PDB file of C-alpha atoms in Angstrom:
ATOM      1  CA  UNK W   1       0.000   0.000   0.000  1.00  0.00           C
ATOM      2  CA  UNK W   2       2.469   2.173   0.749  1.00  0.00           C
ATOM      3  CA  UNK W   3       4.602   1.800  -2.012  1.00  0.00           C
ATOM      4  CA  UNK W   4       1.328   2.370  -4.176  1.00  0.00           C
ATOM      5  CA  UNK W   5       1.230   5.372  -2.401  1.00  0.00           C
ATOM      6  CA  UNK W   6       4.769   6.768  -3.614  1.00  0.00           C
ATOM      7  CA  UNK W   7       4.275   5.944  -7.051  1.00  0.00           C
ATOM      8  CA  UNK W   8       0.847   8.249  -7.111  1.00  0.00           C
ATOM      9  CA  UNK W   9       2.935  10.668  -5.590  1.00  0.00           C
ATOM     10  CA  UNK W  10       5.865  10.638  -7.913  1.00  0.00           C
ATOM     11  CA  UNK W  11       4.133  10.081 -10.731  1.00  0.00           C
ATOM     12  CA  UNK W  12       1.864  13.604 -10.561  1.00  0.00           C
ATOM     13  CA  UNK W  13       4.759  16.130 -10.995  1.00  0.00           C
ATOM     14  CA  UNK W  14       5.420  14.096 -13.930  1.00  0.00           C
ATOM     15  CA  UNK W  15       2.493  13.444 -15.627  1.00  0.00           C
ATOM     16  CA  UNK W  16       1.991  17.870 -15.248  1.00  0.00           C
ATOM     17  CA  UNK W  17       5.555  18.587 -16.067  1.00  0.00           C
ATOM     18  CA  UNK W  18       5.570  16.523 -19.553  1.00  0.00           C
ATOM     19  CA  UNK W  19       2.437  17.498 -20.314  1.00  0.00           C
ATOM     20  CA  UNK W  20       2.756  18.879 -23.536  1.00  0.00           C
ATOM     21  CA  UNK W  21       4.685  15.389 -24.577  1.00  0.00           C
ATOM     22  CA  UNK W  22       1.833  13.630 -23.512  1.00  0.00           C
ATOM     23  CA  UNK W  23      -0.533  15.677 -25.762  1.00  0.00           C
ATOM     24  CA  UNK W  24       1.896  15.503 -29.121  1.00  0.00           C
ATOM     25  CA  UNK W  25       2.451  11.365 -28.203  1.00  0.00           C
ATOM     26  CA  UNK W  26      -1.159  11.023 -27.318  1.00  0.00           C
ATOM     27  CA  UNK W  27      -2.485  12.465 -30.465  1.00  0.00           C
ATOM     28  CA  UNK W  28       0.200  10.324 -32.492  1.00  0.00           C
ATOM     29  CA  UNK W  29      -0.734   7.637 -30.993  1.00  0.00           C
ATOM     30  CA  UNK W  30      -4.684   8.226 -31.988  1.00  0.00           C
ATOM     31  CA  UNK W  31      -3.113   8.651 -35.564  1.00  0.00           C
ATOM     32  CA  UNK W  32      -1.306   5.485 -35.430  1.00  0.00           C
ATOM     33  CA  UNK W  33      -4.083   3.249 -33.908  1.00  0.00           C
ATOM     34  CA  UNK W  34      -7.232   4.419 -36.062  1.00  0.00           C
ATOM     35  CA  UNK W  35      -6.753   1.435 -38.285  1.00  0.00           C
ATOM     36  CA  UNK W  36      -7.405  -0.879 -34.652  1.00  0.00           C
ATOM     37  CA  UNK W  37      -5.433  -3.316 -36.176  1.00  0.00           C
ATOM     38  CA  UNK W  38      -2.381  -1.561 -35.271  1.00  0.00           C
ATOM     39  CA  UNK W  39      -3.855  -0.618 -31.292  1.00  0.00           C
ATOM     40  CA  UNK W  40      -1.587  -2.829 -29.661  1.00  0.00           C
ATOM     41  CA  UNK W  41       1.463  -1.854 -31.375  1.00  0.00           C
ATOM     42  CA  UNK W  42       0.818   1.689 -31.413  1.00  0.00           C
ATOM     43  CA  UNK W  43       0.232   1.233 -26.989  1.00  0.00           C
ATOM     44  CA  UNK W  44       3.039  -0.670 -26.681  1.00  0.00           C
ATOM     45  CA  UNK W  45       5.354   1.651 -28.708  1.00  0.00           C
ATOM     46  CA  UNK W  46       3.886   4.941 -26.674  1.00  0.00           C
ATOM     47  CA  UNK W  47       4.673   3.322 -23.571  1.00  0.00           C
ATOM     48  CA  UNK W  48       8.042   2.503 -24.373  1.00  0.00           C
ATOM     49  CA  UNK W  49       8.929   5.695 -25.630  1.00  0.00           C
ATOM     50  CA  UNK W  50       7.825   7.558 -22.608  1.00  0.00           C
ATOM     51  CA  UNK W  51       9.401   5.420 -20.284  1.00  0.00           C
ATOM     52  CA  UNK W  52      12.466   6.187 -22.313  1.00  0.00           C
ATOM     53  CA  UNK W  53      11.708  10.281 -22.554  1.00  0.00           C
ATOM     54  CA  UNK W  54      10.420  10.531 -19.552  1.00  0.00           C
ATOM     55  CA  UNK W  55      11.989   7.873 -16.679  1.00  0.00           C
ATOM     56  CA  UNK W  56      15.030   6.777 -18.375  1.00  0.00           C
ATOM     57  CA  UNK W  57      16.399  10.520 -19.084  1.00  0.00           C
ATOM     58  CA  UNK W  58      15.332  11.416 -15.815  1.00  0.00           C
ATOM     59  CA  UNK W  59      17.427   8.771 -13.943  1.00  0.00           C
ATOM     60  CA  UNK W  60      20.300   9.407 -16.718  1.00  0.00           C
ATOM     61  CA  UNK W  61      20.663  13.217 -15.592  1.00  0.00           C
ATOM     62  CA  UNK W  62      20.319  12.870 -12.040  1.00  0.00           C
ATOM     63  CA  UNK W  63      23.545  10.239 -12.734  1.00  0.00           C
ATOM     64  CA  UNK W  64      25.223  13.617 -14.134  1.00  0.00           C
ATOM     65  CA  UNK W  65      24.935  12.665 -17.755  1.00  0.00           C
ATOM     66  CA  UNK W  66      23.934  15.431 -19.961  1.00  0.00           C
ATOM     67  CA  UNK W  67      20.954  13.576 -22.281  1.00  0.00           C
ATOM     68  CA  UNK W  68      19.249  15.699 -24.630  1.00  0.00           C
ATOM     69  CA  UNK W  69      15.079  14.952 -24.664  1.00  0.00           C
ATOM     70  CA  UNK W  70      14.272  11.836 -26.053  1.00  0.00           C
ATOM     71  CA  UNK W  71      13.255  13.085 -30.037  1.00  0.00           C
ATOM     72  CA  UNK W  72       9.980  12.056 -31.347  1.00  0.00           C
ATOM     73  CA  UNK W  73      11.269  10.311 -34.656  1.00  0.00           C
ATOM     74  CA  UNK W  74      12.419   7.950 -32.263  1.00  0.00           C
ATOM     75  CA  UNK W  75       8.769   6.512 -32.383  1.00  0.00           C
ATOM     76  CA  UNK W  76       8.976   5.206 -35.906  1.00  0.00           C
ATOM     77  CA  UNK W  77      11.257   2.676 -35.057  1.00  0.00           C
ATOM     78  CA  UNK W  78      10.287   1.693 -31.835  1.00  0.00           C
ATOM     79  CA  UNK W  79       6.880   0.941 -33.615  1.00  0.00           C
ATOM     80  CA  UNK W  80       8.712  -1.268 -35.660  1.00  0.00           C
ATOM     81  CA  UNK W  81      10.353  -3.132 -33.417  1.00  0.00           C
ATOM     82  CA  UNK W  82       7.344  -3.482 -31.270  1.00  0.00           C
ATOM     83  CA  UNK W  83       4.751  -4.103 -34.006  1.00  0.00           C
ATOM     84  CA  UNK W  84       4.840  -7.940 -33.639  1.00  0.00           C
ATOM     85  CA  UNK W  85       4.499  -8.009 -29.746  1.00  0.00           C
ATOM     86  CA  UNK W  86       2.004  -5.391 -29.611  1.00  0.00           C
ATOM     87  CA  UNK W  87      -0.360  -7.108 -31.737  1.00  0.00           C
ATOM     88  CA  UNK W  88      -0.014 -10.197 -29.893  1.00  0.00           C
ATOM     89  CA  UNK W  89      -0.516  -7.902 -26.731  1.00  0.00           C
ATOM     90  CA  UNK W  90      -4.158  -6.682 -28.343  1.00  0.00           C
ATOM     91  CA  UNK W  91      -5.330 -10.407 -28.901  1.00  0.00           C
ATOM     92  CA  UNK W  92      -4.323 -11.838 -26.051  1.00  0.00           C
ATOM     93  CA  UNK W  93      -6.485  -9.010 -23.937  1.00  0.00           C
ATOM     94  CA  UNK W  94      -9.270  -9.505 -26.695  1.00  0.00           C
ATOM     95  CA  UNK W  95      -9.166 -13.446 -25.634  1.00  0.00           C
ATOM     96  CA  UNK W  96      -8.920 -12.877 -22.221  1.00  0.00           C
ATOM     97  CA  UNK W  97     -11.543  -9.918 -21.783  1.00  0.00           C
ATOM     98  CA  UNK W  98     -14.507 -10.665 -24.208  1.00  0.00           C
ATOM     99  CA  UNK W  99     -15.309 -13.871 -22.202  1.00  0.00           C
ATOM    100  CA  UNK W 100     -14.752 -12.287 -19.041  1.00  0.00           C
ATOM    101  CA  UNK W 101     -17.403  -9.935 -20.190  1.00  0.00           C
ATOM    102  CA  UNK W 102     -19.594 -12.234 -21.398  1.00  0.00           C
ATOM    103  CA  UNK W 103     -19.625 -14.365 -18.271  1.00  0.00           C
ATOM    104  CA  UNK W 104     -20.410 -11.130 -15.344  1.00  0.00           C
ATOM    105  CA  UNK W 105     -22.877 -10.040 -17.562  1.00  0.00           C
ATOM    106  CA  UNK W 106     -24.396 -13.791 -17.623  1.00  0.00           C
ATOM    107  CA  UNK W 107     -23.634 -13.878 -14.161  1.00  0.00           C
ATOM    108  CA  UNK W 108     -25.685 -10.313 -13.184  1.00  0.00           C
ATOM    109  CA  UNK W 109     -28.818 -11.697 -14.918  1.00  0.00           C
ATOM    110  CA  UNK W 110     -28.105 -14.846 -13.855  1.00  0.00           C
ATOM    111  CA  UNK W 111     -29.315 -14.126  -9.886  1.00  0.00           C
ATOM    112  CA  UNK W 112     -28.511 -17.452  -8.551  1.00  0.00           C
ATOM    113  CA  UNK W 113     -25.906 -17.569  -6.068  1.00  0.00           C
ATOM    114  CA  UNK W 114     -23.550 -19.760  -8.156  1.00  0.00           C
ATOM    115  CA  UNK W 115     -23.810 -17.195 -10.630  1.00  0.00           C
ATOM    116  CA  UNK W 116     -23.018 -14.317  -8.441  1.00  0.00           C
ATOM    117  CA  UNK W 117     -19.951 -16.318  -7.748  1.00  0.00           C
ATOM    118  CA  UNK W 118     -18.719 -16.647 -11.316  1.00  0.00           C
ATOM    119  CA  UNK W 119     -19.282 -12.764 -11.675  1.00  0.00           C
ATOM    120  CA  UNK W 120     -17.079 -12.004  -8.534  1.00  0.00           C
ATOM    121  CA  UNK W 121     -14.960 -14.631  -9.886  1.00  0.00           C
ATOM    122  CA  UNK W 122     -15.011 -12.736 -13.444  1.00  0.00           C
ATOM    123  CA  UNK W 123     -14.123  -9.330 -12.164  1.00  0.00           C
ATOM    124  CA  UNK W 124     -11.384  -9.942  -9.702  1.00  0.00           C
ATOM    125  CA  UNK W 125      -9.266 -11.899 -12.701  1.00  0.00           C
ATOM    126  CA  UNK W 126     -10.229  -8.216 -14.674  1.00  0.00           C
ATOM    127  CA  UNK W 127      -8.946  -6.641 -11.920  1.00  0.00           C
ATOM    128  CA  UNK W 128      -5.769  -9.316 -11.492  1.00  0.00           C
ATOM    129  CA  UNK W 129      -5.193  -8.803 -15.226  1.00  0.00           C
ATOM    130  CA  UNK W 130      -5.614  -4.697 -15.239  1.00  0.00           C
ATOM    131  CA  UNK W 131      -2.818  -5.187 -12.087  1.00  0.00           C
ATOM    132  CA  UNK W 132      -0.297  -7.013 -14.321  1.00  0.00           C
ATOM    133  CA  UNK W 133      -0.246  -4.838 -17.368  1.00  0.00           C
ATOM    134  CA  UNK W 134       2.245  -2.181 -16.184  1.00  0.00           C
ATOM    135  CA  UNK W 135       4.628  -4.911 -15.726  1.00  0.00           C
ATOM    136  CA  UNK W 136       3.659  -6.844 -18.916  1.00  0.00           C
ATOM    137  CA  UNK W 137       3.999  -3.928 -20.838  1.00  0.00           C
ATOM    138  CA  UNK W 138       7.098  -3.070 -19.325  1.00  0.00           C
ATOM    139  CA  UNK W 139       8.320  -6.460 -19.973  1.00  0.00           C
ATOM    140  CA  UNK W 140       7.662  -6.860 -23.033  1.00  0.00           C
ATOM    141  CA  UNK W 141       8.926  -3.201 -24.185  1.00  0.00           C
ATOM    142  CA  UNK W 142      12.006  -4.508 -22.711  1.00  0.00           C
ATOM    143  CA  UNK W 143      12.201  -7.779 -25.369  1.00  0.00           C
ATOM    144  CA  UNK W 144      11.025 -10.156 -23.894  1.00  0.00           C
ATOM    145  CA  UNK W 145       9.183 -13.064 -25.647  1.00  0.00           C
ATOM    146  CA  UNK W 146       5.504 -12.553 -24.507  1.00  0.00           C
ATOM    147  CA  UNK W 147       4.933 -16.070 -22.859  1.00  0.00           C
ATOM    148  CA  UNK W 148       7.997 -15.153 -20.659  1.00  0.00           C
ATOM    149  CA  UNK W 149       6.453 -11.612 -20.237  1.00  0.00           C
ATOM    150  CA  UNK W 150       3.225 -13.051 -18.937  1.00  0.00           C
ATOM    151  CA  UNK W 151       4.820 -15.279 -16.732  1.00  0.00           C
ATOM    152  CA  UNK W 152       7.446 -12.323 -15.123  1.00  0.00           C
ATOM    153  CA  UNK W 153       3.890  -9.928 -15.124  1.00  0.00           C
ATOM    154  CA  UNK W 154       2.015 -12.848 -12.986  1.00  0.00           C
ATOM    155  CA  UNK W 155       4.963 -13.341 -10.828  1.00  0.00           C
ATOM    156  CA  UNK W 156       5.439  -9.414  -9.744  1.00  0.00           C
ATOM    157  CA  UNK W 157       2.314  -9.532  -8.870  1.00  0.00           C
ATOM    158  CA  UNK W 158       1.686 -12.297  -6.938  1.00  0.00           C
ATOM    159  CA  UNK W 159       4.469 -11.664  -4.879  1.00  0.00           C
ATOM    160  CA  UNK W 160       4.117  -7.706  -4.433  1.00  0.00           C
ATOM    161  CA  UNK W 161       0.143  -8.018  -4.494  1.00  0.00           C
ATOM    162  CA  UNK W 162      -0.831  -4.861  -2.385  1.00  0.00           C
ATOM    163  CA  UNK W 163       1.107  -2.710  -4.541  1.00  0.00           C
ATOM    164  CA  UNK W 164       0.133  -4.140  -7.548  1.00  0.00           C
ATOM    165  CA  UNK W 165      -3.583  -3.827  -7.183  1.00  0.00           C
ATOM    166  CA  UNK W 166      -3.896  -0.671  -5.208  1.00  0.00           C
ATOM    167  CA  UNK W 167      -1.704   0.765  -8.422  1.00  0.00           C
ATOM    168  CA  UNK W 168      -5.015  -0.649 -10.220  1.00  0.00           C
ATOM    169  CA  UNK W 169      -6.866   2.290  -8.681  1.00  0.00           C
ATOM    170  CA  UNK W 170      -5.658   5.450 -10.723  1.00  0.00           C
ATOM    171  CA  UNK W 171      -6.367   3.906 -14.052  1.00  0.00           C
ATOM    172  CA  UNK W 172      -9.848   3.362 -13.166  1.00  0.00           C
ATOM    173  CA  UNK W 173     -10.487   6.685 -11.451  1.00  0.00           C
ATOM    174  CA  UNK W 174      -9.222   7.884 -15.045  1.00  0.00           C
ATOM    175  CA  UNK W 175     -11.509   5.443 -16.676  1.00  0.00           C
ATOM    176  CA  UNK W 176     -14.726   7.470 -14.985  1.00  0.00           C
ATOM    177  CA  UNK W 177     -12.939  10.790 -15.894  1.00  0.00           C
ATOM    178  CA  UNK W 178     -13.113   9.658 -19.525  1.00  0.00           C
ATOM    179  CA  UNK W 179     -16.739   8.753 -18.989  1.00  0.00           C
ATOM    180  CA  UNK W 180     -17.463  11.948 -17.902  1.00  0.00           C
ATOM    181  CA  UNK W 181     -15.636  14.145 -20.193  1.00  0.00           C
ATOM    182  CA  UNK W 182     -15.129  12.400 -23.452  1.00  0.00           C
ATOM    183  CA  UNK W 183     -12.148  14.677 -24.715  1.00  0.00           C
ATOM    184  CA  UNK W 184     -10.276  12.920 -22.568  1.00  0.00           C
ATOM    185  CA  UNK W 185      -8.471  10.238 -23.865  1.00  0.00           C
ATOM    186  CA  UNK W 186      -8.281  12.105 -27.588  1.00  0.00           C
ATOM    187  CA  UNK W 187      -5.954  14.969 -25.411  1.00  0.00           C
ATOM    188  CA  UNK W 188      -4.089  12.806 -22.782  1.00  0.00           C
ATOM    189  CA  UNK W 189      -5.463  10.091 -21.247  1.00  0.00           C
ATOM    190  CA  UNK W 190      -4.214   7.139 -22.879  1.00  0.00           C
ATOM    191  CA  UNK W 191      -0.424   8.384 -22.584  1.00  0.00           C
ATOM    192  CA  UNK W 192      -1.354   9.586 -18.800  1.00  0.00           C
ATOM    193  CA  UNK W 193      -1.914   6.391 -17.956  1.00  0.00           C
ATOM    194  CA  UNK W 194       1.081   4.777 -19.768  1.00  0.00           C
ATOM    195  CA  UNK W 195       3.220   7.136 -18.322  1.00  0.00           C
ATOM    196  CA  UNK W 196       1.414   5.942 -15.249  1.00  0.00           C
ATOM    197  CA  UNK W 197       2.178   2.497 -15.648  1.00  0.00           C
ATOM    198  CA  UNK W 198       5.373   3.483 -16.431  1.00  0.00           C
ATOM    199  CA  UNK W 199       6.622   4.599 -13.010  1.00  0.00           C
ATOM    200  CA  UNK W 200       4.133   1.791 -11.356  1.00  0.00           C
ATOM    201  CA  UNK W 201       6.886  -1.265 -13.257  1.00  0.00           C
ATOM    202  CA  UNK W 202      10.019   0.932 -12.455  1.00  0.00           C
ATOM    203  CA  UNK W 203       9.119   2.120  -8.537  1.00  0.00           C
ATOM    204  CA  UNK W 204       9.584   0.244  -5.343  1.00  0.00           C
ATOM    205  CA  UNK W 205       6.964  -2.162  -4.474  1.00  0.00           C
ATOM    206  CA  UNK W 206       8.413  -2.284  -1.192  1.00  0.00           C
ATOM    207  CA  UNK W 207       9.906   0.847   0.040  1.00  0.00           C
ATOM    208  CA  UNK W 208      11.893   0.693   3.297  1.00  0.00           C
ATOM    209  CA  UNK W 209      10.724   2.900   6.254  1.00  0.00           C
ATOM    210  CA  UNK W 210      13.004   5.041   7.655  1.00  0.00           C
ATOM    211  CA  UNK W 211      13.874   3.867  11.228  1.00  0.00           C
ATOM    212  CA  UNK W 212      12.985   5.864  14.517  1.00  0.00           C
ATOM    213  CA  UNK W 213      16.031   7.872  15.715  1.00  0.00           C
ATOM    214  CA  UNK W 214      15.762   6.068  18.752  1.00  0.00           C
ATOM    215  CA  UNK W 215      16.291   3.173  17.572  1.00  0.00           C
ATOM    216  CA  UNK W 216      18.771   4.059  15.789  1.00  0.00           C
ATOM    217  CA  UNK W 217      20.677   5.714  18.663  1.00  0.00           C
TER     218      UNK W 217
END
């Protein structure tokens, strides 16, 4: 929880200071996934781009390097590279979801009690699942085969599961933004929350507490 916690924290200034990069990305990105065959791809390529621009540079300075901002033409080969593993990205949440769907909504007009069951059932592996994607992502931005992503994904999360799933909680709270004002995600929603899930795979899941100076002493 508490780690959750820091990464909401850290990740505000961010999200406000690159603002304007998260508008120009956000709008490529609509550009780039209109087709919806390419939505996957174009996803996985924003979020690996802003990790680099944003988290990558920002841990490269504060080393002392002088790093110039990440350039946008940088995109058109990341989407390359990432083409393949995005798109198997998109159909493996299109396998996963539609059923999902298709089973709480069975389940809510169900009204037996085995029935309410499978719908719990149903939307705590959508809420398992929307946990693991920062980390998926992240993985497979990084190169990884996405079996092996998966399985790295599932693991980080079962074994850091408070932080995992209370870092669940932004993206929906943005989810009900976009309901209510629909410019949202067309401005900078989708690349606030990749950014987002950005610093959730790259924080500390479990940050150590400083020590009382008594104890210390």
């Amino acid at each position: 929880m508490r780690g959750a916690v820091l990464v909401w924290r850290a990740a505000a200034p961010r999200l406000w200071h690159h603002l304007p990069r998260l508008i120009v990305v956000n709008v490529l990105w609509l550009v780039a996934s209109w087709p919806l065959l390419t939505l996957g791809a174009a996803t996985l390529t924003a979020y690996a781009w802003l990790r680099r621009a944003v988290l990558e540079v920002e841990d490269e300075r504060r080393e002392g390097a002088s790093v110039p901002e990440e350039p946008y033409s940088s995109l058109l080969p990341l989407l390359r590279r990432l083409w393949w593993p995005g798109s198997l990205w998109t159909g493996l949440n299109v396998a996963l979801l539609v059923p999902l769907g298709g089973l709480a909504l069975g389940a809510a007009r169900s009204g037996t009690l085995a029935g309410t069951a499978a719908g719990i059932l149903a939307l705590y592996v959508a809420w398992f699942w929307l946990a693991l994607q920062p980390f998926f992502l992240d993985a497979l931005a990084e190169g990884m085969p996405l079996p092996r992503a998966l399985a790295e994904a599932v693991q980080i999360v079962l074994a850091y599961p408070a932080y995992s799933h209370f870092s669940a909680l932004p993206p929906l709270l943005l989810a009900g933004l976009a309901w209510w004002f629909s410019s949202l995600w067309a401005t900078v929603g989708v690349t606030a929350l990749l950014l987002y899930w950005a610093c959730v795979a790259t924080g500390d899941p479990a940050p150590r507490r400083s020590r009382p100076v008594r104890d210390v002493l």
